[in-house]
Amino acid sequence: MPKVTFITRDGKEVVVPDGCGTLMEIGREHEIEGIEGDCGGVCSCSTCHVYVSPEWMERVGPPEDMEDDTLDFNEQRKANSRLGCQVELTDALDGLVVEVAPAED
Amino acid sequence: MPDPDDPFREARERCPIHLGDFQGETIPMILRHKDVRKAAKDWKTYSSDAPRRVPIPSEEDVRTVRQYPLEVDPPVHSEYRKLVEPFFLRPKLPEFQAKLDALQNRLIDEALQQDRIEILREFAIPLQSHALTYLLNVDEKEAETWIGWGVHVFKEGDGSSKGAFMEQYCRSMFEQAEQSPGEDFFSALNQAEFQGRKLSMEEKLGYANIAFAGGRDTIIYTAVRIIAYFADNPKALACIREHPEMINTAAEEFFRMYIPLTHIGRVCPHDTDVHGHTVQAGGRVSLAWSSANRDAEVFEDPNTVKLDRKPNPHVAFGFGIHNCLGAHHARAIMRGLILKLSERVERIEVLEREDHIEKAADYARKIGYEKLVTRWHPATKSY
Ligand code: HEM
Ligand code: FES
């Protein structure tokens, strides 16, 4: 099972040794602030926004169209933005590091 | 006749706006998903700083107060919103969830025991009213009063206003809470500080107003339509029973399809070109959430319920800074309802039904039922 590190909004590291499911799901399980997953993972609420650390971008891959459109409306969007609910964890992502994006407004 | 579930389809495919006539006021309705999201984000062009005029039709004749935080813009919007946010997050508390569970089980027990049950009055209104006591953290006895208010707090079936009655009720709740403060919504607002001062009675009534009005027919109609869906599609209950992981996607799909709120307004502070139509300063536009949710550019087979639809970027709870504060509550209620129906009910028979149609000058949209009489059959074994 892949290991995932979240960098929280206050700059701390939270390591999840055995991530299973989506980034949003494990973020919620570990009560990481800013990973709320309000819509349950259907790309509607944007409360699961993360920045993928640059060295992982290629392996995580870019967002699909609907996710991309949703992210486009987010003022905090950067080139390495993803919605956590759309990133399914696989062994290929063992060691992944993501940063929780700041709240909108 | 256009499909009452998606009356804007033709207009939406032809043109980004539909010029609606609302009591003599021409309001361009923004119909497409991308345009609605864009306008909802652009509060400088499309402002909510318009007391009693954000809803369409306007509510000047049914309430005296501005609704908070619905009818304010940044920068004060987020300050107003923060004051009540803790209450709207209560659905995340285990004690809230436990009460909601017990309530839903009790209502389902009653439905299963009766020969026939009218869903609006005997299921959805009690569900909404009791659940709201948990959200506002007030004595559950208050629900009995609210149940008597019917589906709409503002209008009787004949269109006459009873908004003044609800305002009077809220005023007395704030006064009582002043005498004996507790941990409830009314006491919290009495004690709240806004920019270093206490809130005025007008502001407090404005917060209560949307909690009672905005949170009422939306919940009632969504619940009724979910039950009607399962009555018409009995296999769906079995499907969810076998795949409970579908509960969240099913709930979001019901919110997308059955959004009771056709649209909501914004005011243009300056002359504004809205997709080729000029809105004069002070005029309104509409953000047609219900139309955006059926946009074929975004949703494949938009008029089909797909219980596992994902992604599903619907705008049933709005978009941007004013996104629905009651969404946690609505989601907790509907997810719970779907789970419990799938576990405990085999089949729901419809004995009588009458649609509730919202009629405007140039469209008719189904938003729920006037009446839905049913008979329930229990699941053969309990899951
Ligand atoms: C299925 C149920 C519901 C639906 C479809 C719904 C829909 C919406 C929509 C579309 C908005 C955005 C309005 C705008 O952009 O101007 C909104 C805002 C709001 N809703 Fe809901 N709502 C629901 C339930 C509730 C409940 C249960 C409550 C309260 C008990 C509630 C309270 C509010 C409040 C306070 C706002 C204003 C938020 C702000 O301006 O920051 N809603 N709702
Ligand atoms: S959980 Fe809602 S968009 Fe990811």
CSV table of C-alpha atoms in Angstrom, one decimal, chain B:
chain,number,residue,atom,x,y,z
B,1,MET,CA,-45.1,20.7,-24.1
B,2,PRO,CA,-41.5,21.0,-22.8
B,3,ASP,CA,-40.5,18.3,-20.2
B,4,PRO,CA,-41.6,19.8,-16.8
B,5,ASP,CA,-38.4,18.3,-15.4
B,6,ASP,CA,-36.2,20.2,-17.8
B,7,PRO,CA,-38.2,23.0,-19.2
B,8,PHE,CA,-35.2,25.0,-20.4
B,9,ARG,CA,-33.7,22.4,-22.6
B,10,GLU,CA,-34.5,23.8,-25.9
B,11,ALA,CA,-33.7,27.4,-24.9
B,12,ARG,CA,-30.4,26.2,-23.4
B,13,GLU,CA,-29.4,24.4,-26.5
B,14,ARG,CA,-30.3,27.4,-28.7
B,15,CYS,CA,-29.0,30.4,-26.6
B,16,PRO,CA,-27.1,31.0,-23.4
B,17,ILE,CA,-29.9,33.0,-21.9
B,18,HIS,CA,-33.7,32.9,-21.7
B,19,LEU,CA,-35.6,36.1,-21.2
B,20,GLY,CA,-38.0,35.3,-18.4
B,21,ASP,CA,-40.9,37.5,-17.4
B,22,PHE,CA,-41.5,37.7,-13.7
B,23,GLN,CA,-44.4,39.9,-12.8
B,24,GLY,CA,-43.6,42.3,-15.6
B,25,GLU,CA,-39.8,42.3,-14.9
B,26,THR,CA,-37.7,40.9,-17.7
B,27,ILE,CA,-34.9,38.8,-16.2
B,28,PRO,CA,-32.3,37.1,-18.4
B,29,MET,CA,-31.9,33.6,-17.0
B,30,ILE,CA,-28.4,32.2,-17.5
B,31,LEU,CA,-28.9,28.6,-18.5
B,32,ARG,CA,-25.6,26.9,-19.2
B,33,HIS,CA,-23.4,25.2,-16.7
B,34,LYS,CA,-20.2,27.0,-17.4
B,35,ASP,CA,-21.9,30.4,-17.6
B,36,VAL,CA,-23.8,29.9,-14.4
B,37,ARG,CA,-20.6,29.0,-12.5
B,38,LYS,CA,-18.8,31.9,-14.0
B,39,ALA,CA,-21.5,34.4,-13.1
B,40,ALA,CA,-21.8,32.9,-9.6
B,41,LYS,CA,-18.1,33.6,-9.1
B,42,ASP,CA,-18.3,37.2,-10.4
B,43,TRP,CA,-19.9,39.0,-7.5
B,44,LYS,CA,-18.8,42.4,-8.6
B,45,THR,CA,-20.8,42.2,-11.8
B,46,TYR,CA,-23.6,40.0,-10.3
B,47,SER,CA,-24.2,41.3,-6.8
B,48,SER,CA,-26.2,39.8,-3.9
B,49,ASP,CA,-26.3,43.1,-2.1
B,50,ALA,CA,-30.1,43.4,-2.6
B,51,PRO,CA,-32.4,42.8,0.4
B,52,ARG,CA,-35.4,40.6,-0.5
B,53,ARG,CA,-34.5,40.6,-4.2
B,54,VAL,CA,-32.0,37.7,-4.4
B,55,PRO,CA,-34.8,35.2,-4.7
B,56,ILE,CA,-36.9,35.3,-7.9
B,57,PRO,CA,-39.8,36.3,-7.6
B,58,SER,CA,-38.7,38.9,-5.0
B,59,GLU,CA,-39.8,38.5,-1.4
B,60,GLU,CA,-40.8,42.1,-0.6
B,61,ASP,CA,-44.3,41.1,0.3
B,62,VAL,CA,-43.4,38.1,2.4
B,63,ARG,CA,-40.6,39.3,4.6
B,64,THR,CA,-39.4,42.6,6.0
B,65,VAL,CA,-35.8,41.6,6.7
B,66,ARG,CA,-32.6,41.1,4.6
B,67,GLN,CA,-31.5,37.5,4.7
B,68,TYR,CA,-28.0,36.8,6.1
B,69,PRO,CA,-25.5,35.9,4.7
B,70,LEU,CA,-27.4,35.4,1.4
B,71,GLU,CA,-28.1,39.0,0.6
B,72,VAL,CA,-24.7,40.6,1.2
B,73,ASP,CA,-21.4,40.9,-0.8
B,74,PRO,CA,-17.8,40.7,0.2
B,75,PRO,CA,-16.1,41.9,2.3
B,76,VAL,CA,-18.8,41.7,5.0
B,77,HIS,CA,-20.3,38.4,3.5
B,78,SER,CA,-17.6,36.2,5.1
B,79,GLU,CA,-17.9,37.9,8.5
B,80,TYR,CA,-21.6,37.4,8.5
B,81,ARG,CA,-21.2,33.8,7.3
B,82,LYS,CA,-18.6,32.9,10.0
B,83,LEU,CA,-21.0,33.8,12.8
B,84,VAL,CA,-23.4,31.0,12.0
B,85,GLU,CA,-21.0,28.5,10.4
B,86,PRO,CA,-20.6,26.4,13.6
B,87,PHE,CA,-24.3,25.6,13.6
B,88,PHE,CA,-24.2,24.5,10.0
B,89,LEU,CA,-21.3,22.2,10.7
B,90,ARG,CA,-23.3,20.4,13.4
B,91,PRO,CA,-24.3,17.5,11.0
B,92,LYS,CA,-20.7,16.3,11.4
B,93,LEU,CA,-21.1,15.7,15.1
B,94,PRO,CA,-21.8,12.1,16.2
B,95,GLU,CA,-24.6,13.2,18.5
B,96,PHE,CA,-26.3,14.9,15.6
B,97,GLN,CA,-26.0,11.8,13.4
B,98,ALA,CA,-27.3,9.6,16.2
B,99,LYS,CA,-30.5,11.8,16.6
B,100,LEU,CA,-31.0,11.9,12.9
B,101,ASP,CA,-30.7,8.0,12.7
B,102,ALA,CA,-33.3,7.6,15.4
B,103,LEU,CA,-35.6,10.0,13.8
B,104,GLN,CA,-35.4,8.4,10.4
B,105,ASN,CA,-35.9,4.9,11.9
B,106,ARG,CA,-39.0,6.1,13.7
B,107,LEU,CA,-40.5,7.7,10.6
B,108,ILE,CA,-39.8,4.6,8.6
B,109,ASP,CA,-41.3,2.4,11.3
B,110,GLU,CA,-44.5,4.5,11.1
B,111,ALA,CA,-44.6,4.4,7.3
B,112,LEU,CA,-44.2,0.6,7.3
B,113,GLN,CA,-47.0,0.2,9.9
B,114,GLN,CA,-49.6,2.2,8.1
B,115,ASP,CA,-51.8,1.1,5.3
B,116,ARG,CA,-51.3,4.3,3.4
B,117,ILE,CA,-49.1,7.3,4.1
B,118,GLU,CA,-49.0,10.7,2.5
B,119,ILE,CA,-45.3,11.4,2.2
B,120,LEU,CA,-45.4,15.2,2.3
B,121,ARG,CA,-47.3,15.7,5.4
B,122,GLU,CA,-46.7,12.5,7.3
B,123,PHE,CA,-43.0,11.9,6.4
B,124,ALA,CA,-41.1,14.8,4.8
B,125,ILE,CA,-42.4,17.7,6.8
B,126,PRO,CA,-41.9,16.0,10.2
B,127,LEU,CA,-38.4,14.8,8.9
B,128,GLN,CA,-37.4,18.4,8.0
B,129,SER,CA,-38.9,20.0,11.1
B,130,HIS,CA,-37.3,17.6,13.6
B,131,ALA,CA,-34.0,17.6,11.9
B,132,LEU,CA,-33.9,21.4,11.9
B,133,THR,CA,-34.2,21.3,15.7
B,134,TYR,CA,-31.0,19.3,15.8
B,135,LEU,CA,-29.2,21.8,13.5
B,136,LEU,CA,-30.3,24.8,15.5
B,137,ASN,CA,-29.8,22.9,18.7
B,138,VAL,CA,-33.2,23.9,20.1
B,139,ASP,CA,-35.7,21.8,22.1
B,140,GLU,CA,-37.2,19.1,19.8
B,141,LYS,CA,-40.7,20.1,21.0
B,142,GLU,CA,-40.4,23.2,18.7
B,143,ALA,CA,-40.8,20.9,15.7
B,144,GLU,CA,-44.4,20.5,16.5
B,145,THR,CA,-45.0,24.2,15.9
B,146,TRP,CA,-43.0,24.2,12.7
B,147,ILE,CA,-44.8,21.1,11.3
B,148,GLY,CA,-48.0,23.2,11.5
B,149,TRP,CA,-46.4,25.7,9.0
B,150,GLY,CA,-46.9,23.5,6.0
B,151,VAL,CA,-44.5,23.1,3.1
B,152,HIS,CA,-43.9,26.9,2.7
B,153,VAL,CA,-43.3,29.2,5.5
B,154,PHE,CA,-44.1,32.2,3.4
B,155,LYS,CA,-47.2,31.4,1.4
B,156,GLU,CA,-50.4,29.6,2.0
B,157,GLY,CA,-51.7,27.5,-0.9
B,158,ASP,CA,-53.8,30.5,-2.0
B,159,GLY,CA,-50.7,32.8,-2.2
B,160,SER,CA,-51.5,34.9,0.9
B,161,SER,CA,-48.5,35.7,3.0
B,162,LYS,CA,-47.8,34.2,6.4
B,163,GLY,CA,-44.2,35.5,6.5
B,164,ALA,CA,-45.1,38.0,9.2
B,165,PHE,CA,-46.2,35.2,11.5
B,166,MET,CA,-42.9,33.4,11.1
B,167,GLU,CA,-41.0,36.7,11.8
B,168,GLN,CA,-43.0,37.2,15.0
B,169,TYR,CA,-42.3,33.6,16.1
B,170,CYS,CA,-38.5,34.2,15.6
B,171,ARG,CA,-38.6,37.5,17.4
B,172,SER,CA,-40.2,35.8,20.4
B,173,MET,CA,-37.5,33.0,20.3
B,174,PHE,CA,-34.8,35.6,20.4
B,175,GLU,CA,-36.5,37.3,23.3
B,176,GLN,CA,-36.9,34.1,25.2
B,177,ALA,CA,-33.3,33.2,24.6
B,178,GLU,CA,-32.3,36.6,26.0
B,179,GLN,CA,-34.2,35.7,29.2
B,180,SER,CA,-32.7,32.2,29.5
B,181,PRO,CA,-29.7,31.7,27.3
B,182,GLY,CA,-28.6,28.3,26.2
B,183,GLU,CA,-26.4,26.6,23.5
B,184,ASP,CA,-29.0,27.2,20.8
B,185,PHE,CA,-29.0,29.2,17.5
B,186,PHE,CA,-31.0,32.0,19.0
B,187,SER,CA,-28.8,32.5,22.1
B,188,ALA,CA,-25.7,32.3,19.9
B,189,LEU,CA,-26.9,35.1,17.7
B,190,ASN,CA,-28.0,37.2,20.8
B,191,GLN,CA,-24.4,36.9,22.0
B,192,ALA,CA,-22.6,37.2,18.7
B,193,GLU,CA,-20.3,40.1,18.0
B,194,PHE,CA,-20.1,41.6,14.5
B,195,GLN,CA,-17.4,44.2,14.0
B,196,GLY,CA,-17.2,44.9,17.7
B,197,ARG,CA,-21.0,45.3,18.2
B,198,LYS,CA,-24.0,43.2,18.9
B,199,LEU,CA,-26.2,42.2,16.0
B,200,SER,CA,-29.5,44.2,15.6
B,201,MET,CA,-32.8,42.4,15.9
B,202,GLU,CA,-33.2,43.0,12.2
B,203,GLU,CA,-30.0,41.1,11.4
B,204,LYS,CA,-30.8,38.3,13.8
B,205,LEU,CA,-34.3,37.9,12.2
B,206,GLY,CA,-32.5,37.8,8.8
B,207,TYR,CA,-30.4,34.9,9.8
B,208,ALA,CA,-33.4,33.0,11.2
B,209,ASN,CA,-35.4,33.8,8.2
B,210,ILE,CA,-33.3,31.9,5.7
B,211,ALA,CA,-32.7,29.0,8.1
B,212,PHE,CA,-36.5,28.5,8.3
B,213,ALA,CA,-37.4,29.5,4.7
B,214,GLY,CA,-34.4,28.4,2.7
B,215,GLY,CA,-34.1,25.2,4.6
B,216,ARG,CA,-37.7,24.1,4.3
B,217,ASP,CA,-39.2,23.3,0.9
B,218,THR,CA,-35.8,22.4,-0.4
B,219,ILE,CA,-35.4,19.5,2.1
B,220,ILE,CA,-39.1,18.5,1.9
B,221,TYR,CA,-39.3,18.3,-1.9
B,222,THR,CA,-35.9,16.6,-2.2
B,223,ALA,CA,-36.9,13.9,0.2
B,224,VAL,CA,-40.3,13.4,-1.5
B,225,ARG,CA,-38.7,13.1,-4.9
B,226,ILE,CA,-36.2,10.5,-3.6
B,227,ILE,CA,-39.0,8.4,-2.2
B,228,ALA,CA,-41.0,8.8,-5.5
B,229,TYR,CA,-37.9,7.7,-7.4
B,230,PHE,CA,-37.6,4.5,-5.4
B,231,ALA,CA,-41.3,3.9,-5.7
B,232,ASP,CA,-40.9,4.1,-9.5
B,233,ASN,CA,-37.6,2.2,-9.6
B,234,PRO,CA,-37.9,-0.6,-7.0
B,235,LYS,CA,-34.7,-2.3,-8.3
B,236,ALA,CA,-32.7,0.7,-7.3
B,237,LEU,CA,-33.4,-0.1,-3.6
B,238,ALA,CA,-31.9,-3.6,-4.0
B,239,CYS,CA,-29.0,-2.2,-6.0
B,240,ILE,CA,-28.1,0.2,-3.3
B,241,ARG,CA,-28.6,-2.5,-0.6
B,242,GLU,CA,-26.0,-4.6,-2.4
B,243,HIS,CA,-23.7,-1.6,-3.1
B,244,PRO,CA,-24.0,0.7,-0.2
B,245,GLU,CA,-20.9,2.5,-1.5
B,246,MET,CA,-23.2,4.1,-4.0
B,247,ILE,CA,-25.1,6.1,-1.3
B,248,ASN,CA,-23.0,9.3,-1.8
B,249,THR,CA,-23.1,9.3,-5.5
B,250,ALA,CA,-26.8,8.5,-5.5
B,251,ALA,CA,-27.4,11.4,-3.1
B,252,GLU,CA,-25.5,13.8,-5.3
B,253,GLU,CA,-27.3,12.6,-8.4
B,254,PHE,CA,-30.7,13.2,-6.7
B,255,PHE,CA,-29.5,16.7,-5.7
B,256,ARG,CA,-28.6,17.4,-9.4
B,257,MET,CA,-31.8,16.0,-10.8
B,258,TYR,CA,-34.3,17.2,-8.3
B,259,ILE,CA,-33.0,20.6,-7.2
B,260,PRO,CA,-36.2,22.3,-6.0
B,261,LEU,CA,-34.7,25.8,-6.4
B,262,THR,CA,-35.1,26.6,-10.1
B,263,HIS,CA,-32.8,29.6,-9.9
B,264,ILE,CA,-31.8,32.5,-7.8
B,265,GLY,CA,-31.2,36.2,-8.6
B,266,ARG,CA,-28.4,38.7,-8.7
B,267,VAL,CA,-28.5,42.4,-9.2
B,268,CYS,CA,-26.2,44.2,-11.7
B,269,PRO,CA,-24.8,47.4,-10.0
B,270,HIS,CA,-23.9,48.7,-13.5
B,271,ASP,CA,-25.3,48.4,-17.0
B,272,THR,CA,-24.2,44.9,-17.9
B,273,ASP,CA,-24.1,43.0,-21.2
B,274,VAL,CA,-25.4,39.5,-20.3
B,275,HIS,CA,-24.8,37.3,-23.4
B,276,GLY,CA,-26.1,40.0,-25.7
B,277,HIS,CA,-28.9,41.4,-23.5
B,278,THR,CA,-28.3,44.6,-21.7
B,279,VAL,CA,-29.4,44.7,-18.0
B,280,GLN,CA,-29.7,48.2,-16.8
B,281,ALA,CA,-28.0,49.2,-13.5
B,282,GLY,CA,-30.2,47.9,-10.7
B,283,GLY,CA,-31.8,45.2,-12.9
B,284,ARG,CA,-31.6,41.5,-12.2
B,285,VAL,CA,-30.3,38.3,-13.8
B,286,SER,CA,-31.0,34.8,-12.8
B,287,LEU,CA,-28.6,31.9,-12.2
B,288,ALA,CA,-30.6,28.9,-13.3
B,289,TRP,CA,-29.0,26.1,-11.3
B,290,SER,CA,-31.7,23.7,-12.3
B,291,SER,CA,-30.9,24.3,-16.0
B,292,ALA,CA,-27.2,24.1,-15.5
B,293,ASN,CA,-27.6,20.7,-13.8
B,294,ARG,CA,-29.1,19.3,-17.1
B,295,ASP,CA,-26.5,20.7,-19.4
B,296,ALA,CA,-25.6,18.0,-21.9
B,297,GLU,CA,-22.2,19.6,-22.5
B,298,VAL,CA,-21.3,18.5,-19.0
B,299,PHE,CA,-23.6,15.6,-18.0
B,300,GLU,CA,-23.9,12.6,-20.3
B,301,ASP,CA,-27.6,11.6,-20.6
B,302,PRO,CA,-28.5,14.6,-18.4
B,303,ASN,CA,-32.1,13.6,-17.9
B,304,THR,CA,-31.3,10.1,-16.7
B,305,VAL,CA,-30.7,9.3,-13.1
B,306,LYS,CA,-27.4,7.4,-12.8
B,307,LEU,CA,-27.0,6.4,-9.2
B,308,ASP,CA,-23.2,6.0,-9.7
B,309,ARG,CA,-22.6,9.2,-11.7
B,310,LYS,CA,-19.1,10.4,-11.1
B,311,PRO,CA,-17.8,13.0,-11.7
B,312,ASN,CA,-21.0,15.0,-11.1
B,313,PRO,CA,-20.1,18.7,-10.9
B,314,HIS,CA,-23.7,19.8,-10.2
B,315,VAL,CA,-24.6,23.2,-8.8
B,316,ALA,CA,-27.5,22.1,-6.7
B,317,PHE,CA,-26.0,23.9,-3.7
B,318,GLY,CA,-24.9,26.9,-5.8
B,319,PHE,CA,-21.3,27.8,-6.5
B,320,GLY,CA,-18.7,30.2,-5.1
B,321,ILE,CA,-18.9,32.2,-1.9
B,322,HIS,CA,-22.6,31.8,-1.3
B,323,ASN,CA,-22.6,28.1,-1.7
B,324,CYS,CA,-25.3,26.5,0.5
B,325,LEU,CA,-24.6,26.6,4.2
B,326,GLY,CA,-27.2,24.0,4.7
B,327,ALA,CA,-25.5,21.5,2.4
B,328,HIS,CA,-24.0,19.4,5.2
B,329,HIS,CA,-27.5,19.1,6.7
B,330,ALA,CA,-29.1,18.3,3.4
B,331,ARG,CA,-26.5,15.7,2.6
B,332,ALA,CA,-26.7,14.1,6.1
B,333,ILE,CA,-30.5,13.8,5.7
B,334,MET,CA,-30.6,12.5,2.2
B,335,ARG,CA,-27.7,10.0,2.6
B,336,GLY,CA,-29.3,8.7,5.7
B,337,LEU,CA,-32.7,8.4,4.0
B,338,ILE,CA,-31.2,6.5,1.1
B,339,LEU,CA,-29.3,4.1,3.4
B,340,LYS,CA,-32.3,3.4,5.6
B,341,LEU,CA,-34.8,2.9,2.7
B,342,SER,CA,-32.4,0.5,1.0
B,343,GLU,CA,-31.9,-1.5,4.2
B,344,ARG,CA,-35.5,-1.6,5.4
B,345,VAL,CA,-37.8,-1.2,2.5
B,346,GLU,CA,-38.5,-3.7,-0.3
B,347,ARG,CA,-40.9,-1.7,-2.4
B,348,ILE,CA,-43.0,1.5,-2.2
B,349,GLU,CA,-46.4,1.5,-4.0
B,350,VAL,CA,-47.8,4.8,-5.2
B,351,LEU,CA,-51.6,5.1,-4.6
B,352,GLU,CA,-52.1,8.7,-5.6
B,353,ARG,CA,-49.9,11.5,-6.8
B,354,GLU,CA,-50.2,15.1,-7.8
B,355,ASP,CA,-47.2,17.0,-9.1
B,356,HIS,CA,-46.3,20.4,-7.7
B,357,ILE,CA,-45.5,22.6,-10.7
B,358,GLU,CA,-43.9,26.0,-10.4
B,359,LYS,CA,-45.6,28.2,-12.9
B,360,ALA,CA,-44.0,31.4,-14.3
B,361,ALA,CA,-45.2,33.4,-17.2
B,362,ASP,CA,-43.2,31.4,-19.7
B,363,TYR,CA,-42.3,28.1,-18.2
B,364,ALA,CA,-43.6,25.4,-15.9
B,365,ARG,CA,-41.2,23.3,-13.9
B,366,LYS,CA,-41.9,20.3,-11.7
B,367,ILE,CA,-40.3,20.9,-8.3
B,368,GLY,CA,-42.0,18.2,-6.2
B,369,TYR,CA,-45.4,16.8,-5.3
B,370,GLU,CA,-48.5,18.4,-3.8
B,371,LYS,CA,-49.4,15.0,-2.6
B,372,LEU,CA,-47.9,11.5,-2.8
B,373,VAL,CA,-49.9,8.8,-1.2
B,374,THR,CA,-48.0,5.5,-0.8
B,375,ARG,CA,-48.0,2.0,0.7
B,376,TRP,CA,-44.7,0.6,2.0
B,377,HIS,CA,-43.5,-3.0,2.0
B,378,PRO,CA,-40.7,-4.0,4.3
B,379,ALA,CA,-37.5,-5.7,3.2
B,380,THR,CA,-38.0,-9.4,3.9
B,381,LYS,CA,-34.9,-9.5,6.1
B,382,SER,CA,-33.3,-6.8,7.9
B,383,TYR,CA,-29.8,-5.8,6.8
